[in-house]
Coordinates of C-alpha atoms in Angstrom, one line a residue:
M109 CA 154.0 124.1 25.5
R110 CA 150.3 124.8 25.8
T111 CA 149.8 128.5 26.3
Y112 CA 147.5 130.0 28.9
T113 CA 144.4 128.2 27.7
I114 CA 145.7 125.4 29.9
L115 CA 145.7 127.8 32.8
C116 CA 141.9 127.9 32.5
I117 CA 141.4 124.2 31.8
L118 CA 143.4 122.5 34.5
L119 CA 144.0 123.4 38.1
I120 CA 146.9 125.8 38.4
V121 CA 150.0 124.2 39.9
F122 CA 152.6 126.0 41.9
Q123 CA 155.9 124.1 41.7
V124 CA 157.8 124.7 44.9
G125 CA 161.2 123.2 45.6
F126 CA 160.9 120.3 43.2
S127 CA 164.1 118.4 42.8
Q128 CA 165.7 118.6 39.3
S129 CA 166.6 114.9 39.4
K130 CA 165.9 113.2 36.1
T131 CA 165.2 109.8 37.5
L132 CA 162.1 108.0 36.6
K133 CA 160.9 108.2 40.2
E134 CA 161.3 112.0 40.1
A135 CA 159.6 112.2 36.7
N136 CA 156.6 110.3 38.1
K137 CA 156.5 112.7 41.0
L138 CA 156.6 115.7 38.7
F139 CA 153.8 114.2 36.7
A140 CA 151.7 113.5 39.8
N141 CA 152.0 117.2 40.8
Q142 CA 151.0 118.3 37.3
A143 CA 154.4 119.8 36.6
Y144 CA 154.1 118.4 33.1
A145 CA 156.8 120.5 31.3
E146 CA 159.5 119.4 33.8
A147 CA 158.1 115.8 33.8
I148 CA 158.6 115.7 30.1
Q149 CA 162.3 116.7 30.5
A150 CA 162.7 114.0 33.1
Y151 CA 161.0 111.2 31.1
E152 CA 163.0 112.1 28.0
T153 CA 166.3 111.5 29.8
E154 CA 165.4 107.8 30.4
E155 CA 166.7 105.4 27.8
T156 CA 163.6 103.2 28.0
L157 CA 160.2 103.6 29.5
D158 CA 157.6 101.0 30.4
S159 CA 154.0 101.2 29.3
T160 CA 152.9 103.2 32.3
A161 CA 155.7 105.8 32.0
T162 CA 155.2 106.0 28.3
L163 CA 151.5 106.8 28.8
K164 CA 152.4 109.4 31.4
L165 CA 154.8 111.0 28.9
A166 CA 152.1 111.0 26.2
D167 CA 149.7 112.7 28.7
A168 CA 152.3 115.3 29.6
Y169 CA 152.8 116.2 26.0
Y170 CA 149.0 116.3 25.6
Y171 CA 148.5 118.6 28.6
T172 CA 151.2 121.0 27.3
A173 CA 149.6 121.1 23.9
D174 CA 152.4 119.3 22.0
A175 CA 149.9 117.3 19.9
Q176 CA 152.5 115.9 17.5
N177 CA 154.6 114.3 20.2
A178 CA 151.5 113.3 22.2
S179 CA 150.1 111.4 19.2
A180 CA 153.5 109.6 18.5
T181 CA 153.9 108.7 22.2
Y182 CA 150.3 107.5 22.5
E183 CA 151.0 105.2 19.6
K184 CA 154.0 103.8 21.4
A185 CA 151.9 103.4 24.6
W186 CA 149.4 101.4 22.6
M187 CA 152.1 99.1 21.2
L188 CA 153.3 98.4 24.8
N189 CA 149.8 98.0 26.1
P190 CA 146.8 97.9 23.8
N191 CA 144.4 97.7 26.8
Q192 CA 144.0 101.4 27.5
S193 CA 141.3 103.2 29.4
L194 CA 138.5 105.0 27.6
N195 CA 139.7 108.3 28.9
T196 CA 143.1 107.6 27.2
Y197 CA 141.2 106.9 24.0
F198 CA 139.6 110.3 24.3
R199 CA 142.9 112.2 24.9
Y200 CA 144.7 110.3 22.1
A201 CA 141.7 111.2 19.8
D202 CA 141.9 114.8 20.7
A203 CA 145.7 114.9 20.0
A204 CA 144.9 113.3 16.6
K205 CA 142.3 116.0 15.9
R206 CA 144.8 118.7 16.8
N207 CA 147.1 117.2 14.2
K208 CA 144.2 117.2 11.7
D209 CA 144.5 113.4 11.6
Y210 CA 140.7 112.9 11.6
D211 CA 140.8 109.4 10.3
K212 CA 142.7 108.3 13.5
A213 CA 140.5 110.4 15.7
N214 CA 137.3 108.8 14.1
E215 CA 138.8 105.4 14.7
L216 CA 139.6 106.1 18.4
L217 CA 136.3 107.9 19.1
S218 CA 134.2 105.2 17.5
T219 CA 135.7 102.8 20.1
Y220 CA 135.3 105.5 22.9
T221 CA 131.6 106.1 22.1
G222 CA 130.7 102.6 20.8
E223 CA 129.2 104.2 17.6
A224 CA 130.5 105.3 14.3
I225 CA 132.1 108.8 14.4
S226 CA 132.9 110.9 11.4
I227 CA 133.9 114.4 12.6
L228 CA 134.3 116.2 9.3
E229 CA 131.0 114.8 7.9
T230 CA 129.2 115.9 11.1
T231 CA 130.8 119.3 10.9
E232 CA 129.9 119.7 7.3
A233 CA 126.2 118.8 7.9
N234 CA 126.1 121.0 11.0
D235 CA 127.5 124.0 9.2
L236 CA 124.5 124.1 6.8
K237 CA 121.9 124.7 9.6
L238 CA 123.7 127.1 11.9
P239 CA 122.1 130.5 12.5
Q240 CA 125.4 132.5 12.5
Y241 CA 128.5 132.7 10.3
F242 CA 131.7 134.1 11.6
M243 CA 134.6 135.8 9.9
P244 CA 137.6 136.0 12.3
T245 CA 140.7 138.3 12.0
V246 CA 143.7 137.7 14.3
L247 CA 144.8 140.7 16.4
D248 CA 148.5 141.5 17.0
A249 CA 149.5 138.4 15.1
A250 CA 153.2 139.2 15.0
S251 CA 153.7 139.7 18.7
A252 CA 155.3 137.2 21.0
Y253 CA 152.7 137.6 23.7
D254 CA 149.8 135.3 24.7
D255 CA 146.6 137.3 24.8
F256 CA 143.1 135.9 25.5
G257 CA 139.7 136.4 27.1
A258 CA 138.5 139.8 25.9
A259 CA 135.8 141.7 27.7
Y260 CA 133.9 144.9 26.7
F261 CA 134.7 147.9 28.8
D262 CA 133.6 151.4 27.7
R263 CA 135.0 151.7 24.2
Q264 CA 137.9 149.4 24.9
I265 CA 138.5 145.7 25.5
V266 CA 140.1 144.2 28.6
F267 CA 142.1 141.0 28.2
A268 CA 144.6 138.7 29.9
S269 CA 148.2 138.8 28.7
N270 CA 151.7 137.7 29.7
R271 CA 153.3 140.9 28.3
N272 CA 154.3 142.3 31.7
A273 CA 158.1 141.5 31.9
E274 CA 158.2 142.8 35.5
R275 CA 156.1 139.8 36.8
P276 CA 157.7 136.7 38.1
L277 CA 158.1 133.8 35.6
Y278 CA 155.5 131.1 35.7
A279 CA 157.4 127.8 36.1
W280 CA 155.0 125.9 33.8
T281 CA 155.7 128.2 30.8
G282 CA 158.8 130.2 31.6
K283 CA 156.8 133.3 30.8
P284 CA 155.5 136.1 33.1
F285 CA 152.4 135.6 35.1
L286 CA 149.2 136.9 33.5
D287 CA 147.9 140.4 34.1
L288 CA 144.8 142.2 32.9
Y289 CA 145.3 144.8 30.2
Y290 CA 143.1 147.3 28.4
A291 CA 143.4 148.3 24.7
K292 CA 141.7 149.7 21.7
V293 CA 141.3 147.6 18.5
L294 CA 142.0 149.2 15.2
G295 CA 141.5 146.8 12.3
S296 CA 143.8 143.9 13.1
T297 CA 146.0 145.9 15.6
I298 CA 145.8 146.3 19.3
T299 CA 146.6 149.9 20.1
D300 CA 146.9 152.1 23.2
E301 CA 147.3 149.1 25.5
G302 CA 148.2 149.4 29.1
L303 CA 148.0 147.6 32.4
F304 CA 144.5 147.7 33.9
P305 CA 144.6 150.3 36.7
G306 CA 144.1 149.9 40.4
A307 CA 144.8 147.0 42.7
I308 CA 143.6 144.3 40.3
N309 CA 146.9 142.8 39.0
T310 CA 149.2 140.9 41.3
D311 CA 152.2 138.6 41.1
T312 CA 149.9 135.7 40.4
H313 CA 147.5 135.2 37.4
E314 CA 144.6 137.5 36.7
S315 CA 142.3 136.9 33.7
N316 CA 138.7 136.8 32.3
A317 CA 137.2 140.0 33.5
V318 CA 133.5 141.1 33.0
F319 CA 131.9 144.5 33.8
T320 CA 128.4 145.5 34.8
A321 CA 126.5 147.7 32.3
D322 CA 127.1 150.9 34.4
G323 CA 130.9 150.1 34.5
K324 CA 131.1 150.4 38.3
R325 CA 131.6 146.8 39.2
M326 CA 133.8 144.1 37.8
Y327 CA 134.4 140.4 38.3
F328 CA 137.6 138.6 37.3
T329 CA 139.5 135.4 37.7
R330 CA 142.6 135.2 40.0
T331 CA 144.7 132.2 41.0
S332 CA 144.6 131.6 44.8
S333 CA 147.9 132.2 46.5
Q334 CA 147.0 129.6 49.1
L335 CA 147.9 126.1 48.0
S336 CA 145.4 123.4 48.7
R337 CA 146.1 119.6 48.7
I338 CA 143.7 118.0 46.2
D339 CA 144.2 114.4 45.1
K340 CA 147.6 114.4 46.7
S341 CA 148.8 117.4 44.7
K342 CA 149.4 120.9 46.0
V343 CA 147.4 123.3 43.8
G344 CA 146.2 126.9 43.7
V345 CA 142.6 126.9 42.6
L346 CA 141.0 129.5 40.4
Q347 CA 138.7 132.0 42.1
I348 CA 136.5 134.8 41.1
Y349 CA 137.1 138.3 42.7
S350 CA 135.0 141.4 42.5
A351 CA 136.1 145.1 42.5
E352 CA 134.3 148.4 42.6
L353 CA 135.0 151.7 40.8
V354 CA 135.3 154.3 43.5
G355 CA 135.8 157.7 41.9
T356 CA 138.4 156.9 39.3
Q357 CA 140.0 154.0 41.2
W358 CA 139.2 150.3 41.2
S359 CA 139.2 149.2 44.8
N360 CA 137.4 146.9 47.3
V361 CA 139.0 143.9 45.6
K362 CA 137.7 140.8 47.4
P363 CA 136.9 137.1 46.6
I364 CA 133.2 136.4 46.2
E365 CA 131.7 134.3 48.9
I366 CA 131.0 131.2 46.9
N367 CA 134.8 130.5 46.3
N368 CA 136.1 127.3 47.9
P369 CA 139.7 126.3 48.5
L370 CA 138.9 122.7 47.3
Y371 CA 137.8 123.5 43.8
S372 CA 137.9 126.2 41.1
I373 CA 135.3 128.9 40.4
T374 CA 136.3 130.8 37.3
H375 CA 135.4 132.6 34.0
P376 CA 132.7 135.0 35.3
A377 CA 130.0 136.3 32.9
L378 CA 126.9 138.4 33.6
S379 CA 123.4 138.4 32.3
S380 CA 122.5 141.6 30.4
D381 CA 120.6 143.0 33.4
G382 CA 123.5 142.2 35.7
S383 CA 121.4 140.2 38.1
T384 CA 122.9 136.7 37.4
L385 CA 126.5 135.6 37.5
Y386 CA 127.5 132.7 35.3
F387 CA 130.8 130.8 35.7
A388 CA 132.6 127.5 35.3
S389 CA 133.5 125.2 38.2
D390 CA 134.7 121.7 38.9
M391 CA 132.9 121.6 42.2
P392 CA 131.6 118.2 43.3
G393 CA 128.2 117.1 42.0
G394 CA 128.6 118.3 38.4
F395 CA 128.4 116.3 35.1
G396 CA 132.1 116.4 34.3
N397 CA 135.4 118.1 35.0
F398 CA 134.1 121.7 34.6
D399 CA 130.5 122.7 34.3
I400 CA 128.7 126.0 33.7
Y401 CA 126.8 127.3 36.8
K402 CA 124.7 130.4 37.6
A403 CA 124.2 132.3 40.8
E404 CA 121.9 135.2 41.6
I405 CA 123.5 138.5 42.6
N406 CA 121.5 140.0 45.4
P407 CA 120.8 143.7 45.8
D408 CA 123.5 144.0 48.4
G409 CA 126.1 142.5 46.0
S410 CA 126.2 139.1 47.7
I411 CA 126.1 135.9 45.7
S412 CA 123.5 133.2 46.2
N413 CA 124.2 129.5 46.1
P414 CA 125.3 128.2 42.6
V415 CA 122.9 126.2 40.4
N416 CA 124.2 123.8 37.7
L417 CA 122.7 124.7 34.3
G418 CA 121.9 121.0 33.7
P419 CA 122.3 118.5 30.9
Q420 CA 121.2 120.8 28.1
I421 CA 124.5 122.6 28.7
N422 CA 126.8 120.4 30.6
T423 CA 128.4 117.0 29.8
D424 CA 131.1 114.8 31.1
K425 CA 133.6 117.0 29.2
L426 CA 134.9 120.5 29.9
E427 CA 132.4 123.3 29.7
Q428 CA 134.0 126.7 30.3
F429 CA 134.2 130.4 29.3
P430 CA 130.5 131.3 29.4
F431 CA 129.1 134.5 27.9
V432 CA 125.5 135.6 27.8
S433 CA 124.4 137.9 25.0
E434 CA 121.9 140.8 25.2
S435 CA 119.2 138.4 23.9
G436 CA 119.9 135.9 26.6
N437 CA 121.7 133.3 24.5
L438 CA 124.5 131.4 26.2
Y439 CA 127.9 130.9 24.5
F440 CA 130.6 128.7 26.0
A441 CA 133.5 126.4 25.1
S442 CA 133.7 122.6 25.3
N443 CA 135.9 119.8 24.2
R444 CA 133.2 117.3 23.2
V445 CA 133.5 114.3 20.9
E446 CA 132.1 116.0 17.8
G447 CA 134.4 119.0 18.1
L448 CA 137.2 119.7 15.6
G449 CA 139.9 119.6 18.2
G450 CA 140.6 121.1 21.7
L451 CA 137.9 123.5 22.8
D452 CA 135.1 124.5 20.4
V453 CA 132.6 127.3 20.8
Y454 CA 129.0 126.3 21.5
R455 CA 125.7 128.2 21.8
S456 CA 122.5 127.5 23.7
D457 CA 119.4 129.6 22.9
W458 CA 117.2 131.1 25.7
E459 CA 113.7 130.1 24.9
S460 CA 110.5 129.6 27.0
G461 CA 112.4 130.6 30.2
D462 CA 115.2 128.1 29.9
F463 CA 118.4 127.3 27.9
Q464 CA 117.9 124.9 25.0
E465 CA 120.2 122.1 23.9
A466 CA 123.6 123.5 23.1
F467 CA 125.0 123.1 19.6
N468 CA 128.5 123.5 18.0
L469 CA 129.0 126.8 16.2
G470 CA 130.8 125.1 13.3
S471 CA 133.9 125.5 11.2
S472 CA 133.7 129.2 10.5
I473 CA 134.8 129.9 14.1
N474 CA 136.2 126.5 15.4
S475 CA 139.5 124.9 14.4
N476 CA 141.6 121.9 15.3
A477 CA 143.0 124.0 18.2
D478 CA 141.4 125.6 21.3
D479 CA 138.7 128.1 20.4
F480 CA 137.1 129.8 23.4
A481 CA 136.1 132.9 25.3
L482 CA 133.6 134.3 22.7
I483 CA 131.9 137.7 23.4
L484 CA 129.7 139.5 20.9
K485 CA 127.3 142.3 20.3
E486 CA 124.5 140.8 18.4
G487 CA 123.0 144.1 17.3
Y488 CA 126.3 145.2 15.7
G489 CA 127.3 141.8 14.2
S490 CA 130.7 141.9 15.8
G491 CA 132.6 140.3 18.6
F492 CA 135.9 138.7 19.8
F493 CA 137.1 135.3 20.7
S494 CA 140.4 133.6 21.6
S495 CA 142.3 130.8 19.9
N496 CA 145.7 129.1 20.0
R497 CA 145.5 128.0 16.4
T498 CA 148.7 129.9 15.6
G499 CA 150.6 128.2 18.4
K500 CA 150.0 131.1 20.9
D501 CA 146.8 132.3 22.5
K502 CA 145.6 135.2 20.4
L503 CA 142.6 137.5 20.3
Y504 CA 140.4 137.5 17.2
A505 CA 138.0 140.1 16.0
L506 CA 134.8 138.7 14.5
E507 CA 132.4 139.9 11.9
I508 CA 129.1 138.0 12.3
Y509 CA 126.6 137.4 9.6
P510 CA 123.4 135.4 9.2
N511 CA 124.1 131.9 7.9
V512 CA 122.4 131.7 4.5
D513 CA 122.5 128.9 2.0
Y514 CA 125.2 129.1 -0.6
V515 CA 125.2 126.9 -3.7
V516 CA 127.5 126.2 -6.6
L517 CA 125.7 125.7 -9.9
G518 CA 127.7 124.2 -12.8
N519 CA 127.8 122.6 -16.2
V520 CA 130.0 120.0 -17.7
D521 CA 130.5 120.7 -21.4
D522 CA 132.6 119.2 -24.2
K523 CA 135.4 121.7 -24.8
T524 CA 135.4 121.1 -28.6
T525 CA 131.8 120.8 -29.5
L526 CA 130.5 122.9 -26.5
K527 CA 127.7 120.4 -26.1
P528 CA 126.7 119.3 -22.5
I529 CA 128.1 116.1 -21.2
P530 CA 125.5 114.1 -19.2
S531 CA 126.3 111.5 -16.5
A532 CA 129.8 112.9 -15.8
E533 CA 130.9 112.2 -12.3
V534 CA 131.5 115.5 -10.5
T535 CA 133.5 115.5 -7.2
M536 CA 133.6 118.4 -4.8
F537 CA 136.5 118.5 -2.3
N538 CA 136.4 120.9 0.6
T539 CA 140.0 122.0 1.1
K540 CA 139.2 123.3 4.6
T541 CA 137.5 120.2 6.1
G542 CA 138.7 117.5 3.7
T543 CA 135.2 116.2 3.0
I544 CA 134.3 114.8 -0.4
T545 CA 130.8 115.0 -2.1
K546 CA 129.9 113.4 -5.4
T547 CA 127.1 113.8 -7.9
R548 CA 126.3 113.1 -11.6
S549 CA 125.7 115.8 -14.2
A550 CA 122.1 115.8 -15.6
E551 CA 121.1 115.4 -19.2
D552 CA 121.8 119.1 -19.8
G553 CA 125.2 118.7 -18.1
S554 CA 124.2 120.6 -15.0
F555 CA 125.1 119.9 -11.4
K556 CA 124.6 121.6 -8.0
F557 CA 126.3 121.5 -4.6
E558 CA 125.7 123.2 -1.3
V559 CA 128.8 125.0 -0.1
R560 CA 130.0 127.2 2.8
P561 CA 131.4 130.8 2.4
N562 CA 135.0 131.6 3.2
S563 CA 136.0 128.2 2.0
S564 CA 137.9 126.8 -1.0
Y565 CA 136.6 123.9 -3.0
K566 CA 138.0 121.8 -5.8
F567 CA 135.6 120.5 -8.4
K568 CA 136.6 117.6 -10.7
A569 CA 134.8 116.1 -13.6
N570 CA 135.4 112.5 -14.8
K571 CA 133.8 110.8 -17.8
E572 CA 134.7 107.8 -19.9
L573 CA 136.8 108.7 -23.0
Y574 CA 137.4 112.3 -21.7
V575 CA 140.4 113.8 -20.0
P576 CA 139.5 114.6 -16.4
T577 CA 139.3 118.3 -15.6
E578 CA 139.2 120.3 -12.3
K579 CA 138.8 123.8 -11.1
E580 CA 139.3 125.4 -7.7
V581 CA 136.8 128.0 -6.5
K582 CA 136.9 130.3 -3.4
I583 CA 133.5 131.0 -2.0
E584 CA 133.4 134.4 -0.3
Y585 CA 130.8 135.7 2.1
S586 CA 128.6 137.9 -0.2
P587 CA 125.0 138.9 -0.8
L588 CA 125.4 136.8 -4.0
T589 CA 124.9 133.3 -2.7
R590 CA 125.1 131.5 -6.0
T591 CA 128.4 130.8 -7.7
V592 CA 128.3 129.5 -11.4
I593 CA 131.2 127.5 -12.8
K594 CA 131.8 125.6 -16.1
L595 CA 133.9 122.4 -16.3
E596 CA 135.0 121.9 -19.9
M597 CA 136.2 118.4 -20.8
L598 CA 138.4 117.5 -23.7
A599 CA 137.7 114.1 -25.4
Y600 CA 140.8 111.9 -25.6
A601 CA 140.3 111.8 -29.4
D602 CA 140.6 115.6 -29.5
S603 CA 143.5 115.9 -27.1
D604 CA 146.4 114.0 -28.8
S605 CA 147.3 113.2 -32.4
L606 CA 147.9 109.6 -31.3
I607 CA 144.4 109.2 -30.1
V608 CA 141.7 108.5 -32.8
F609 CA 138.1 107.4 -33.0
N610 CA 137.7 104.0 -34.7
K611 CA 134.5 104.3 -36.8
R612 CA 134.6 100.5 -37.6
N613 CA 133.9 99.5 -34.0
Q614 CA 133.0 102.9 -32.5
T615 CA 135.8 102.9 -30.0
T616 CA 138.5 105.4 -29.1
Q617 CA 142.0 104.0 -29.6
I618 CA 145.7 104.9 -29.3
N619 CA 146.9 104.7 -32.9
L620 CA 150.4 103.1 -32.9
E621 CA 152.4 101.2 -35.5
K622 CA 152.0 97.4 -35.6
I623 CA 153.8 95.4 -32.9
F624 CA 155.4 92.3 -34.4
F625 CA 156.1 89.0 -32.7
D626 CA 158.4 86.2 -33.8
F627 CA 156.6 83.2 -35.3
D628 CA 154.7 81.3 -32.6
K629 CA 156.2 83.6 -29.9
A630 CA 154.8 86.0 -27.4
T631 CA 158.0 87.8 -26.4
I632 CA 158.2 91.6 -26.8
R633 CA 160.9 92.4 -29.3
P634 CA 163.1 95.6 -29.2
D635 CA 161.3 97.1 -32.1
A636 CA 158.0 96.4 -30.4
A637 CA 159.3 97.9 -27.2
K638 CA 160.0 101.2 -28.9
I639 CA 156.4 101.4 -30.1
L640 CA 155.0 100.5 -26.7
N641 CA 157.1 103.2 -25.1
K642 CA 155.0 105.7 -27.0
L643 CA 152.0 104.1 -25.3
V644 CA 153.7 104.5 -21.9
E645 CA 154.2 108.3 -22.6
V646 CA 150.5 108.7 -23.5
M647 CA 149.4 106.9 -20.3
Q648 CA 151.7 109.0 -18.2
K649 CA 150.4 112.1 -19.8
Y650 CA 146.8 111.1 -18.9
P651 CA 147.1 109.3 -15.5
N652 CA 143.4 108.6 -15.3
M653 CA 143.4 106.7 -18.6
N654 CA 142.6 103.0 -18.6
I655 CA 143.1 100.9 -21.7
E656 CA 142.5 97.4 -23.1
V657 CA 145.3 95.7 -24.9
A658 CA 143.6 93.6 -27.6
S659 CA 145.7 91.2 -29.7
H660 CA 144.4 89.6 -32.9
T661 CA 145.6 87.0 -35.4
D662 CA 145.0 86.1 -39.0
S663 CA 142.8 83.2 -39.9
K664 CA 145.5 80.7 -40.5
G665 CA 145.7 77.8 -38.0
S666 CA 142.9 76.5 -35.8
D667 CA 140.6 78.8 -33.9
S668 CA 141.6 77.5 -30.5
Y669 CA 145.3 77.9 -31.2
N670 CA 144.9 81.4 -32.5
L671 CA 142.9 82.4 -29.4
Q672 CA 145.6 81.1 -27.1
L673 CA 148.4 82.8 -29.0
S674 CA 146.6 86.2 -29.0
E675 CA 146.0 85.9 -25.3
R676 CA 149.7 85.2 -24.6
R677 CA 150.7 88.2 -26.7
A678 CA 148.2 90.5 -25.0
Q679 CA 149.4 89.4 -21.6
A680 CA 153.1 89.9 -22.7
T681 CA 152.2 93.4 -23.8
V682 CA 150.6 94.3 -20.5
A683 CA 153.5 92.9 -18.6
Y684 CA 155.9 95.1 -20.5
L685 CA 153.8 98.2 -19.8
I686 CA 153.7 97.3 -16.1
S687 CA 157.5 97.0 -16.2
Q688 CA 157.7 100.6 -17.4
G689 CA 155.7 101.9 -14.4
I690 CA 152.1 101.7 -15.6
N691 CA 149.9 100.5 -12.8
E692 CA 148.3 97.1 -13.4
S693 CA 144.9 98.4 -12.4
R694 CA 144.9 100.6 -15.5
L695 CA 145.4 97.7 -17.9
T696 CA 143.2 94.9 -19.3
A697 CA 144.6 92.1 -21.6
K698 CA 142.3 90.4 -24.0
G699 CA 143.2 87.9 -26.8
Y700 CA 140.6 87.8 -29.6
G701 CA 142.3 85.2 -31.9
E702 CA 140.7 85.4 -35.4
T703 CA 137.3 86.4 -34.1
D704 CA 137.5 90.1 -35.2
L705 CA 139.0 90.1 -38.7
I706 CA 139.3 93.5 -40.3
N707 CA 138.6 92.1 -43.8
D708 CA 136.7 89.0 -45.1
C709 CA 139.8 86.9 -45.2
N710 CA 140.0 83.2 -44.4
S711 CA 143.0 81.0 -44.7
M712 CA 141.9 79.7 -48.2
N713 CA 141.2 82.9 -50.2
C714 CA 143.6 85.6 -48.9
T715 CA 147.1 86.6 -49.8
D716 CA 149.7 86.9 -47.1
A717 CA 149.5 90.7 -47.4
Q718 CA 145.8 90.6 -46.8
Q719 CA 146.3 88.3 -43.8
D720 CA 148.9 90.7 -42.4
V721 CA 146.2 93.4 -41.8
N722 CA 144.6 91.1 -39.3
R723 CA 147.8 90.5 -37.3
R724 CA 147.5 93.4 -35.0
S725 CA 147.2 94.8 -31.5
E726 CA 144.8 97.5 -30.6
F727 CA 144.9 99.8 -27.6
T728 CA 141.3 100.8 -26.8
I729 CA 140.6 103.5 -24.2
L730 CA 138.2 102.2 -21.6
K731 CA 138.2 105.2 -19.2

């Protein structure tokens, strides 16, 4: 089940007196009222579902963050009805991203947008030009609680959690309603935590607090206890409340005047001077489901009319969880097409009196899950954010560094001679994002790649007549931005006693005994099979090796007959190797007849022993 990130993404549903009937009609009713967890149970009791019900079940899995079942059920829905809406394409793609199935997500999103999409390549390119690099550490990882939405308060943080067992159980999750808590952070541990004091917490949800610089006023999100009927569903919208610190007590708790029972206003944030309130809302007239808005805070504490932050910030997707840094830059979360999955964290710089076009903050902070609610202190290079990448909403502490260029400098050398190997194909595989980059070593064997810190890479070198080699390297964040590696390759001729360099024709070959055929036959005899089995062992030992099976004859008989006979014997040899599990793509058969005699024999002046030298098969390594 999706944890409390969903609370802040969808309208909160109070489920009052729903029947527990498992009929399809009841399942559809539960779904219509956004009671997705119960709807799933009802749909799953049905033996068969039509295309409409299957799609609703897939959506229910999606809205409860069960990406694996969502993807599998979307696939079934497509089989029943391939004519799905574009919004369904987007949800299916997001479920695929959450499963790290980026190939499927790219396919779906390319249809959704009408242009080619490659999420991991876009992410890789974006990572190289970002101004910040983040190193997250999960807090309180072993706890069973859901924690998210940290705010700075004095020398502590305030966050939302379901750790209060005295609260009623929320029907959507079966866990207690959210309260605000305070705590200190020591390393990766939450310490000295406790319920936020005063009249803030109630038997409904409270989350996402923010405090003025003097610590005397706070704003926070609370779910309305009054149900509103919106699109035929009864929902409790999200609202922002304010409270004042009077003496040592938080009191005067009241909803701000711009709240509305017909839509949500949530996730408060403040400008550094405390004069502007930022928030997310799905009020009419926006660009999408939720947009980021601002409203001026008047000297008497009242709130002016909201202003949408415009297309530089908002899209037709979700924009939520705003935060404004001391320098005025805006951070928020969105589930846009280019994201890695779920909500990703974005930034918009404040320049020339306005917010600039927002950009994704990259793979050092974002994952295939929901990543959101970032706060930071730019001067200290630290912050917090929330993510459900572990399966629960968790707080993460952040170390923040400038994003500098990192490179890997390498050389490909011959392991035996220590000489550089030019024109070797060098492949870099990013184990975090799955992207692959290739280059060729220069004349001096050198190569270069741009990389990202806190990532692991595999480097592999391939070259004809060499055994492929690879090395895995972890790139740490460090003042030393250059990493030097050496890839040493062993020539096949130096790697196995059966592999030799043939000086006569300047080729590398597998040196086996002769393979004999019966007169005028191309059938592999048992004695020949034993010899070929040695070849099979060599090719299994070196899975990247490709060979040519070349068959030759003596000079007796006509040229055309000998050519045909040698071709048949070469093909028979390849067929035997394939029967022993060697892939056909690694084998080439070639009959040379009498065109490549080892000696100067011809049929008139050579003994049978001299002719026998030419009756041979050679196994030449091509790759």
